Coordinates of C-alpha atoms in Angstrom, one line a residue:
M1 CA -23.2 4.4 18.8
Q2 CA -20.3 2.0 19.0
L3 CA -17.2 3.5 17.4
Y4 CA -15.7 0.3 16.3
N5 CA -16.4 -2.6 13.9
T6 CA -18.8 -5.3 15.4
L7 CA -19.2 -7.6 12.4
S8 CA -17.1 -10.6 11.4
N9 CA -15.6 -10.8 7.8
E10 CA -18.2 -13.5 7.0
E11 CA -21.1 -11.3 8.2
R12 CA -19.8 -8.4 6.2
E13 CA -19.4 -10.4 3.0
K14 CA -23.0 -11.5 3.3
L15 CA -24.2 -7.9 3.7
I16 CA -22.1 -6.8 0.7
D17 CA -23.6 -9.6 -1.4
Q18 CA -27.1 -8.7 -0.2
A19 CA -26.7 -5.1 -1.0
G20 CA -25.9 -5.9 -4.6
V21 CA -24.3 -2.5 -5.4
N22 CA -20.9 -1.7 -6.9
R23 CA -18.3 -0.5 -4.6
L24 CA -15.3 1.8 -5.4
T25 CA -11.8 1.2 -3.9
L26 CA -9.7 4.3 -3.4
S27 CA -7.0 5.9 -1.3
F28 CA -5.8 9.3 -0.3
Y29 CA -3.5 11.0 2.2
A30 CA -2.9 14.4 3.6
Y31 CA -0.2 15.8 5.8
A32 CA -1.8 18.4 8.1
H33 CA -1.7 19.5 11.8
I34 CA -4.5 17.7 13.7
D35 CA -4.9 18.9 17.3
N36 CA -7.1 16.1 18.5
P37 CA -6.6 12.9 16.4
Q38 CA -8.9 10.9 18.5
Q39 CA -11.8 13.3 18.1
F40 CA -11.1 13.5 14.3
R41 CA -11.0 9.7 14.2
D42 CA -14.4 9.4 15.9
E43 CA -16.0 12.0 13.6
L44 CA -14.8 10.0 10.6
F45 CA -16.0 6.7 12.0
V46 CA -19.6 8.1 12.7
R47 CA -20.0 9.6 9.2
W48 CA -18.3 7.0 7.3
S49 CA -20.3 4.2 9.0
E50 CA -23.4 6.0 7.7
L51 CA -21.9 5.9 4.2
D52 CA -21.0 2.2 4.4
V53 CA -17.3 3.0 4.1
L54 CA -14.9 0.1 4.8
G55 CA -11.2 0.2 5.0
R56 CA -8.0 0.8 6.9
I57 CA -7.3 4.4 7.9
Y58 CA -4.5 5.8 10.1
V59 CA -4.9 9.2 11.8
A60 CA -2.1 11.1 13.6
K61 CA -1.3 14.6 14.6
E62 CA 0.6 14.9 11.3
G63 CA -2.4 13.9 9.1
I64 CA -4.4 11.0 7.6
N65 CA -3.6 8.0 5.4
A66 CA -6.7 6.2 4.1
Q67 CA -7.3 3.2 2.0
L68 CA -11.0 2.3 1.7
S69 CA -14.0 1.2 -0.3
L70 CA -17.5 2.5 -0.4
P71 CA -20.7 2.1 -2.5
A72 CA -20.3 4.0 -5.8
H73 CA -23.6 5.9 -5.2
N74 CA -22.2 7.4 -2.0
M75 CA -19.2 8.9 -3.6
S76 CA -20.6 12.4 -3.9
A77 CA -21.7 12.4 -0.2
F78 CA -18.3 11.1 0.7
K79 CA -16.5 14.0 -1.1
D80 CA -18.9 16.5 0.4
F81 CA -18.0 15.3 3.9
L82 CA -14.3 15.5 3.1
D83 CA -14.7 19.1 2.0
T84 CA -16.0 20.1 5.4
Y85 CA -12.4 19.8 6.6
T86 CA -10.2 22.6 5.2
F87 CA -7.1 20.3 4.7
L88 CA -9.2 17.7 2.8
K89 CA -11.1 20.0 0.6
D90 CA -10.8 19.0 -3.1
I91 CA -8.2 16.4 -2.2
R92 CA -7.1 14.0 -5.0
L93 CA -8.6 10.6 -4.5
N94 CA -6.6 7.7 -6.0
I95 CA -9.3 5.5 -7.6
A96 CA -8.2 1.9 -7.9
V97 CA -7.4 0.5 -11.3
E98 CA -9.3 -2.7 -10.6
H99 CA -12.3 -2.8 -8.3
D100 CA -13.5 -5.6 -6.0
N101 CA -16.5 -5.2 -3.8
K102 CA -14.7 -7.1 -1.1
S103 CA -11.4 -5.3 -1.1
F104 CA -12.1 -4.3 2.5
L105 CA -14.5 -6.0 4.9
K106 CA -14.2 -3.8 8.0
L107 CA -13.9 -0.2 8.9
K108 CA -10.7 0.3 11.0
I109 CA -9.7 3.8 11.9
K110 CA -6.6 3.9 14.1
V111 CA -4.8 6.7 15.9
R112 CA -1.1 6.4 15.4
D113 CA 2.0 8.4 16.2
K114 CA 2.6 8.7 12.4
I115 CA 0.5 8.0 9.3
V116 CA 3.5 6.1 7.8
A117 CA 6.1 4.4 10.0
D118 CA 9.2 6.1 8.7
G119 CA 11.5 6.1 11.7
L120 CA 12.4 9.7 11.2
N121 CA 12.5 12.6 13.8
D122 CA 10.5 15.2 12.0
N123 CA 11.8 18.0 14.2
T124 CA 15.3 17.6 12.7
F125 CA 14.4 18.7 9.2
D126 CA 11.7 20.6 7.2
V127 CA 9.1 18.1 6.2
T128 CA 7.4 20.6 3.9
N129 CA 10.5 21.1 1.7
I130 CA 9.5 18.2 -0.6
G131 CA 10.6 17.2 -4.1
V132 CA 9.1 18.3 -7.4
H133 CA 5.9 16.4 -8.3
L134 CA 5.8 15.0 -11.8
K135 CA 2.8 13.8 -13.9
A136 CA 3.0 10.6 -16.0
Q137 CA 4.4 12.1 -19.2
D138 CA 7.1 14.2 -17.4
F139 CA 8.0 11.1 -15.3
N140 CA 8.4 9.1 -18.5
N141 CA 10.6 11.8 -20.0
M142 CA 12.8 12.1 -17.0
M143 CA 13.4 8.3 -16.9
D144 CA 15.1 8.7 -20.3
D145 CA 17.6 11.2 -18.9
P146 CA 21.0 9.5 -18.4
D147 CA 21.5 11.6 -15.3
T148 CA 18.4 10.2 -13.6
I149 CA 18.3 7.5 -10.9
V150 CA 14.9 5.9 -10.5
I151 CA 14.2 4.7 -7.0
D152 CA 11.3 2.4 -5.9
M153 CA 10.3 3.5 -2.4
R154 CA 8.3 0.4 -1.7
N155 CA 9.2 -2.9 -0.1
H156 CA 10.7 -5.9 -1.9
Y157 CA 7.4 -7.9 -2.0
E158 CA 5.8 -5.0 -3.8
S159 CA 8.5 -4.4 -6.4
E160 CA 9.0 -8.1 -7.0
I161 CA 5.7 -8.3 -9.0
G162 CA 5.9 -4.9 -10.7
H163 CA 8.2 -1.9 -11.0
F164 CA 9.4 0.8 -13.3
E165 CA 11.9 -0.1 -16.0
G166 CA 15.5 0.1 -14.6
A167 CA 14.4 1.2 -11.1
I168 CA 16.5 0.5 -8.1
T169 CA 14.4 -1.8 -5.9
P170 CA 15.8 -2.0 -2.3
D171 CA 15.6 -5.4 -0.6
V172 CA 13.7 -4.2 2.4
T173 CA 10.5 -5.2 4.2
T174 CA 9.7 -1.7 5.7
F175 CA 9.8 1.8 4.4
R176 CA 12.0 3.0 7.3
E177 CA 14.7 0.5 6.3
S178 CA 15.0 2.0 2.8
L179 CA 15.8 5.6 3.7
P180 CA 19.3 5.2 5.3
I181 CA 20.2 2.5 2.8
I182 CA 19.4 4.7 -0.2
N183 CA 21.1 7.7 1.4
E184 CA 24.3 5.7 1.9
Q185 CA 24.4 3.9 -1.5
L186 CA 23.8 7.1 -3.5
K187 CA 25.9 9.5 -1.4
D188 CA 28.3 10.1 -4.3
Y189 CA 25.5 11.3 -6.6
K190 CA 23.8 13.9 -4.4
E191 CA 24.8 16.8 -6.7
S192 CA 25.3 15.1 -10.0
K193 CA 22.2 13.0 -10.4
K194 CA 18.4 13.5 -10.4
L195 CA 16.7 11.4 -7.8
L196 CA 13.3 10.2 -9.3
M197 CA 11.1 8.4 -6.8
Y198 CA 7.8 6.6 -6.8
C199 CA 5.6 4.5 -4.6
T200 CA 2.0 3.2 -4.6
G201 CA 0.0 6.4 -4.0
G202 CA 2.6 9.0 -3.3
I203 CA 2.6 9.2 0.5
R204 CA 6.0 7.5 1.1
C205 CA 7.7 9.7 -1.5
E206 CA 6.2 12.8 0.2
K207 CA 8.2 12.2 3.4
A208 CA 11.2 10.6 1.6
S209 CA 11.7 13.5 -0.7
A210 CA 12.0 16.0 2.2
Y211 CA 14.4 13.6 4.0
F212 CA 16.7 13.3 0.9
K213 CA 16.7 17.0 0.3
H214 CA 17.7 17.5 3.9
Q215 CA 20.5 14.9 3.3
G216 CA 21.9 17.1 0.5
F217 CA 20.3 15.7 -2.6
R218 CA 19.9 18.7 -4.9
N219 CA 17.5 17.4 -7.6
V220 CA 14.7 15.4 -6.0
Y221 CA 11.5 14.4 -8.0
Q222 CA 8.5 12.3 -7.2
L223 CA 5.7 10.7 -9.1
E224 CA 2.5 12.6 -8.4
G225 CA -0.2 10.3 -7.0
G226 CA 2.1 7.3 -7.2
I227 CA 1.6 4.3 -9.5
I228 CA -2.2 4.5 -9.1
E229 CA -2.5 8.0 -10.5
Y230 CA 0.2 7.2 -13.1
T231 CA -1.8 4.3 -14.4
R232 CA -4.9 6.5 -14.7
Q233 CA -3.0 9.1 -16.6
I234 CA -1.3 6.8 -19.1
K235 CA -4.7 5.2 -19.9
S236 CA -6.5 8.5 -20.3
E237 CA -3.7 10.1 -22.3
G238 CA -2.8 7.0 -24.4
L239 CA 0.8 6.9 -23.1
K240 CA 3.2 4.0 -22.9
S241 CA 3.4 2.5 -19.5
R242 CA 7.0 2.4 -18.2
F243 CA 5.7 0.5 -15.2
I244 CA 5.7 -3.3 -15.9
G245 CA 3.7 -6.0 -14.1
K246 CA 1.4 -5.7 -11.2
N247 CA 1.0 -2.9 -8.6
F248 CA 0.8 -4.4 -5.1
V249 CA -2.0 -3.0 -3.0
F250 CA -2.7 -3.4 0.7
D251 CA -6.2 -4.8 0.7
N252 CA -7.8 -8.1 0.0
R253 CA -7.0 -7.9 -3.8
L254 CA -3.2 -7.8 -3.0
G255 CA -2.5 -6.5 -6.5
E256 CA -3.8 -4.6 -9.6
R257 CA -2.8 -5.6 -13.1
I258 CA -1.0 -2.7 -14.9
T259 CA 0.6 -4.6 -17.8
D260 CA 0.4 -8.2 -19.0
D261 CA 4.0 -8.7 -18.1
I262 CA 4.6 -11.4 -15.4
I263 CA 8.0 -10.6 -13.9
A264 CA 7.9 -12.7 -10.7
H265 CA 7.9 -16.4 -10.0
C266 CA 6.0 -18.9 -7.8
H267 CA 8.0 -19.2 -4.6
Q268 CA 7.4 -23.0 -4.5
C269 CA 7.9 -24.3 -8.1
G270 CA 9.6 -21.3 -9.8
E271 CA 7.0 -21.0 -12.6
P272 CA 6.1 -17.4 -13.8
C273 CA 3.5 -16.1 -11.4
D274 CA 2.7 -12.8 -9.7
T275 CA -0.2 -13.8 -7.5
H276 CA 0.3 -13.0 -3.8
T277 CA -1.6 -15.0 -1.2
N278 CA -1.5 -15.6 2.6
C279 CA -0.8 -19.1 3.9
A280 CA -4.1 -20.9 4.7
N281 CA -2.7 -21.8 8.1
E282 CA -3.9 -18.9 10.2
G283 CA -1.1 -19.5 12.7
C284 CA 1.4 -18.7 9.9
H285 CA -0.5 -16.4 7.5
L286 CA 2.8 -15.9 5.5
L287 CA 2.5 -13.6 2.5
F288 CA 4.1 -15.2 -0.5
I289 CA 3.6 -15.8 -4.3
Q290 CA 1.9 -19.1 -5.3
C291 CA 0.7 -20.4 -8.7
S292 CA -2.6 -22.1 -9.1
K293 CA -1.0 -25.6 -9.4
C294 CA 0.9 -25.2 -6.2
A295 CA -2.1 -23.7 -4.5
Q296 CA -4.1 -26.9 -5.3
K297 CA -1.3 -29.3 -4.3
M298 CA -0.4 -27.4 -1.1
Q299 CA -4.0 -26.5 -0.2
N300 CA -3.0 -22.8 -0.3
C301 CA -0.3 -23.4 2.3
C302 CA 3.4 -22.3 2.2
S303 CA 4.9 -25.6 3.5
D304 CA 4.1 -29.2 4.3
A305 CA 4.1 -28.4 8.0
C306 CA 1.3 -25.8 7.5
K307 CA -0.5 -28.1 5.1
N308 CA -0.6 -30.7 7.8
I309 CA -2.0 -28.2 10.3
V310 CA -4.9 -27.1 8.1
T311 CA -6.2 -30.7 8.0
L312 CA -6.6 -30.7 11.7
P313 CA -10.0 -29.9 13.5
Q314 CA -10.7 -26.2 13.9
E315 CA -10.5 -26.4 17.7
Q316 CA -7.0 -28.0 17.6
R317 CA -5.8 -25.4 15.1
K318 CA -7.0 -22.6 17.5
I319 CA -4.9 -24.1 20.3
L320 CA -1.8 -24.3 18.0
R321 CA -2.0 -20.7 17.0
K322 CA -3.0 -19.2 20.4
G323 CA -0.7 -16.3 21.3
I324 CA 0.9 -16.2 17.8
K325 CA 1.4 -12.8 16.3
N326 CA 1.7 -13.0 12.5
D327 CA 1.0 -9.5 11.2
T328 CA 4.5 -9.1 9.8
M329 CA 5.1 -12.6 8.4
I330 CA 6.5 -11.9 4.9
F331 CA 8.8 -14.0 2.7
R332 CA 12.3 -12.7 2.3
K333 CA 13.4 -11.6 -1.2
G334 CA 15.6 -14.1 -2.9
K335 CA 14.6 -16.9 -0.5
S336 CA 12.3 -19.6 -1.9
L337 CA 9.9 -21.4 0.3
Q338 CA 9.9 -25.2 0.6
K339 CA 10.2 -26.8 -2.9
L340 CA 7.4 -29.2 -3.9

């Protein structure tokens, strides 16, 4: 059996349509000691391929970070398989707020040095000495404490479309950037304030809370299960959402609607909008916010230059983008793209 994806996105989309079954989108993570990440990765790939799992999964000696989708009818078998690993038994699965059968189109399981790129030397502090986990109601209550500082541990393009009321939202494009910035800017409050953190599913806060405790912060708290679990709890318990707007997600949906508030703006015309998209020019592929009117006028492109390129024949476009790496092309906060 080939232990890698062999189908194109187009071929996978056709198979999903032909199957005609509902798929669930979910995520989970676990910090654990894995002796042989490559063997663990291959075991996952074999079994998950049988269960028609698609997604992006990172495996390292420190654990697993998974974002994926699977047919709803395979959920029980999927859980049973996870339970065969001691460190994954009965693990909480963060089920997506909004489902899309095509949230993922390939199964990619990669072995990495870390399951989240944090830039930290884990040997210099106790990574298990984490902050206090809070459920939705307790998180809401602590937000009202005047001695609380709420910190968004996500990147600027995530917080721009949705965040908790009054949260500090660092202007960073990577998680590793935010840690030293927050530590420096809040150095005078290490003993007097409560540090209340949140992220998408909880994994970034897990490492960040241990780091900040090591840096001398006495009162460190984190949202259990992140925004995804928070949303599930406020809906099931009838609580008021203190998170406003959309929750950015790292799959083809690019966002889940949490409240009706639209707090962002189109990067081209400035109208209220919180719809992320990638530039249609594959040699650019810039991630940015674009309203429907601009999408139509600009042919889903970020600039006139890219708009001109997408009108060229496919072979010519391939030549132009040859050798270009665009995985990290992201707009910078506070900087608009070309005005229409």
